Amino acid sequence: MVPKMEYEMEPNGGSVNKTMARVTERAEVLVGSIGQSIDSAAQTIQETLRRTEKSANPALGTVADGLDTLKEYLTDRGMGGVREDVEALIRRYPFQALVIGSSVGFLLSRSWKRGRAGLQE
């Protein structure tokens, strides 16, 4: 759409009124389209929540039970007891402990490098 020159405009502002009317019509169409998209997204989210609710509740219950067990273990044994248990596991399974330790160290170093690379960009 090419803008009209000043001498081509109508003296009573008719050109501006026509343009405003077209902009208003297009905005209404856009608002209607956005409203339909939002309704569709809301329905999809609600359906997904209904489907996952059945599987999410037992999983959350399992996590809560695990946290309770961990709290009881830490309360009963204390940090000294946890250290002793870890030492016993390392003595019983030295090779597996070495592999796990190396893997964790490797993953931490990669995430640290990626974090530093992201900061430099």
mmCIF file of C-alpha atoms in Angstrom:
data_model
loop_
_atom_site.group_PDB
_atom_site.id
_atom_site.type_symbol
_atom_site.label_atom_id
_atom_site.label_comp_id
_atom_site.label_asym_id
_atom_site.label_seq_id
_atom_site.Cartn_x
_atom_site.Cartn_y
_atom_site.Cartn_z
ATOM 1 C CA MET A 1 0.000 0.000 0.000
ATOM 2 C CA VAL A 2 1.583 3.241 -1.150
ATOM 3 C CA PRO A 3 1.039 6.237 1.122
ATOM 4 C CA LYS A 4 -0.907 9.037 -0.449
ATOM 5 C CA MET A 5 0.710 12.364 -0.985
ATOM 6 C CA GLU A 6 -0.682 15.323 0.896
ATOM 7 C CA TYR A 7 -2.351 16.746 -2.226
ATOM 8 C CA GLU A 8 -4.091 13.404 -2.919
ATOM 9 C CA MET A 9 -5.791 13.292 0.503
ATOM 10 C CA GLU A 10 -9.338 14.413 0.901
ATOM 11 C CA PRO A 11 -9.711 17.712 2.728
ATOM 12 C CA ASN A 12 -12.147 16.372 5.356
ATOM 13 C CA GLY A 13 -9.830 13.491 6.370
ATOM 14 C CA GLY A 14 -11.782 10.834 4.468
ATOM 15 C CA SER A 15 -8.626 9.003 3.499
ATOM 16 C CA VAL A 16 -7.567 8.749 7.133
ATOM 17 C CA ASN A 17 -11.026 7.514 8.135
ATOM 18 C CA LYS A 18 -10.941 4.808 5.445
ATOM 19 C CA THR A 19 -7.504 3.701 6.561
ATOM 20 C CA MET A 20 -8.581 3.583 10.199
ATOM 21 C CA ALA A 21 -11.635 1.520 9.253
ATOM 22 C CA ARG A 22 -9.445 -0.999 7.379
ATOM 23 C CA VAL A 23 -6.984 -1.215 10.261
ATOM 24 C CA THR A 24 -9.853 -1.772 12.694
ATOM 25 C CA GLU A 25 -11.328 -4.544 10.516
ATOM 26 C CA ARG A 26 -7.982 -6.310 10.219
ATOM 27 C CA ALA A 27 -7.369 -5.999 13.959
ATOM 28 C CA GLU A 28 -10.767 -7.564 14.691
ATOM 29 C CA VAL A 29 -9.980 -10.475 12.369
ATOM 30 C CA LEU A 30 -6.611 -10.911 14.060
ATOM 31 C CA VAL A 31 -8.148 -10.823 17.545
ATOM 32 C CA GLY A 32 -10.674 -13.471 16.499
ATOM 33 C CA SER A 33 -7.902 -15.667 15.145
ATOM 34 C CA ILE A 34 -5.838 -15.281 18.308
ATOM 35 C CA GLY A 35 -8.869 -16.101 20.441
ATOM 36 C CA GLN A 36 -9.454 -19.332 18.509
ATOM 37 C CA SER A 37 -5.788 -20.289 18.868
ATOM 38 C CA ILE A 38 -5.874 -19.682 22.613
ATOM 39 C CA ASP A 39 -9.059 -21.744 22.977
ATOM 40 C CA SER A 40 -7.475 -24.593 21.029
ATOM 41 C CA ALA A 41 -4.317 -24.485 23.140
ATOM 42 C CA ALA A 42 -6.346 -24.430 26.358
ATOM 43 C CA GLN A 43 -8.336 -27.489 25.270
ATOM 44 C CA THR A 44 -5.154 -29.355 24.334
ATOM 45 C CA ILE A 45 -3.555 -28.563 27.696
ATOM 46 C CA GLN A 46 -6.663 -29.652 29.594
ATOM 47 C CA GLU A 47 -6.828 -32.951 27.688
ATOM 48 C CA THR A 48 -3.132 -33.603 28.315
ATOM 49 C CA LEU A 49 -3.529 -32.884 32.033
ATOM 50 C CA ARG A 50 -6.487 -35.272 32.249
ATOM 51 C CA ARG A 51 -4.462 -38.034 30.590
ATOM 52 C CA THR A 52 -1.322 -37.543 32.667
ATOM 53 C CA GLU A 53 -3.104 -37.031 35.976
ATOM 54 C CA LYS A 54 -3.605 -40.774 36.404
ATOM 55 C CA SER A 55 0.098 -41.532 35.990
ATOM 56 C CA ALA A 56 1.427 -38.401 37.715
ATOM 57 C CA ASN A 57 -0.306 -38.974 41.055
ATOM 58 C CA PRO A 58 1.355 -42.346 41.755
ATOM 59 C CA ALA A 59 4.737 -40.962 40.662
ATOM 60 C CA LEU A 60 4.414 -37.993 43.013
ATOM 61 C CA GLY A 61 3.443 -40.376 45.810
ATOM 62 C CA THR A 62 6.554 -42.472 45.151
ATOM 63 C CA VAL A 63 8.769 -39.368 45.217
ATOM 64 C CA ALA A 64 7.178 -38.212 48.473
ATOM 65 C CA ASP A 65 7.736 -41.655 50.029
ATOM 66 C CA GLY A 66 11.361 -41.616 48.914
ATOM 67 C CA LEU A 67 11.900 -38.196 50.469
ATOM 68 C CA ASP A 68 10.370 -39.397 53.723
ATOM 69 C CA THR A 69 12.666 -42.430 53.710
ATOM 70 C CA LEU A 70 15.687 -40.215 53.024
ATOM 71 C CA LYS A 71 14.724 -37.879 55.864
ATOM 72 C CA GLU A 72 14.389 -40.804 58.271
ATOM 73 C CA TYR A 73 17.734 -42.254 57.139
ATOM 74 C CA LEU A 74 19.555 -38.947 57.588
ATOM 75 C CA THR A 75 17.884 -38.375 60.960
ATOM 76 C CA ASP A 76 18.784 -41.840 62.228
ATOM 77 C CA ARG A 77 22.316 -42.126 60.838
ATOM 78 C CA GLY A 78 23.492 -38.511 60.679
ATOM 79 C CA MET A 79 26.217 -37.339 58.314
ATOM 80 C CA GLY A 80 28.824 -39.519 60.019
ATOM 81 C CA GLY A 81 26.727 -42.601 59.376
ATOM 82 C CA VAL A 82 26.187 -41.612 55.751
ATOM 83 C CA ARG A 83 29.963 -41.227 55.311
ATOM 84 C CA GLU A 84 30.546 -44.666 56.839
ATOM 85 C CA ASP A 85 27.944 -46.241 54.539
ATOM 86 C CA VAL A 86 29.523 -44.632 51.469
ATOM 87 C CA GLU A 87 32.973 -45.855 52.540
ATOM 88 C CA ALA A 88 31.616 -49.382 52.976
ATOM 89 C CA LEU A 89 30.073 -49.317 49.495
ATOM 90 C CA ILE A 90 33.312 -48.077 47.951
ATOM 91 C CA ARG A 91 35.296 -50.808 49.697
ATOM 92 C CA ARG A 92 32.804 -53.460 48.599
ATOM 93 C CA TYR A 93 32.532 -52.240 44.974
ATOM 94 C CA PRO A 94 35.746 -50.343 44.145
ATOM 95 C CA PHE A 95 35.607 -50.692 40.353
ATOM 96 C CA GLN A 96 31.975 -49.584 40.124
ATOM 97 C CA ALA A 97 32.704 -46.633 42.430
ATOM 98 C CA LEU A 98 35.612 -45.607 40.197
ATOM 99 C CA VAL A 99 33.432 -45.760 37.068
ATOM 100 C CA ILE A 100 30.631 -43.775 38.715
ATOM 101 C CA GLY A 101 33.052 -41.168 40.060
ATOM 102 C CA SER A 102 34.750 -40.770 36.688
ATOM 103 C CA SER A 103 31.407 -40.454 34.901
ATOM 104 C CA VAL A 104 30.127 -37.819 37.298
ATOM 105 C CA GLY A 105 33.391 -35.877 37.005
ATOM 106 C CA PHE A 106 33.252 -36.025 33.211
ATOM 107 C CA LEU A 107 29.647 -34.806 33.104
ATOM 108 C CA LEU A 108 30.358 -31.992 35.555
ATOM 109 C CA SER A 109 33.377 -30.832 33.564
ATOM 110 C CA ARG A 110 31.343 -30.802 30.324
ATOM 111 C CA SER A 111 28.525 -28.814 31.903
ATOM 112 C CA TRP A 112 31.057 -26.390 33.400
ATOM 113 C CA LYS A 113 32.718 -25.890 29.979
ATOM 114 C CA ARG A 114 29.344 -25.297 28.336
ATOM 115 C CA GLY A 115 28.390 -22.799 31.021
ATOM 116 C CA ARG A 116 31.610 -20.874 30.531
ATOM 117 C CA ALA A 117 31.225 -20.953 26.725
ATOM 118 C CA GLY A 118 27.706 -19.513 27.089
ATOM 119 C CA LEU A 119 29.020 -16.680 29.264
ATOM 120 C CA GLN A 120 31.696 -15.756 26.724
ATOM 121 C CA GLU A 121 29.248 -15.389 23.824
#
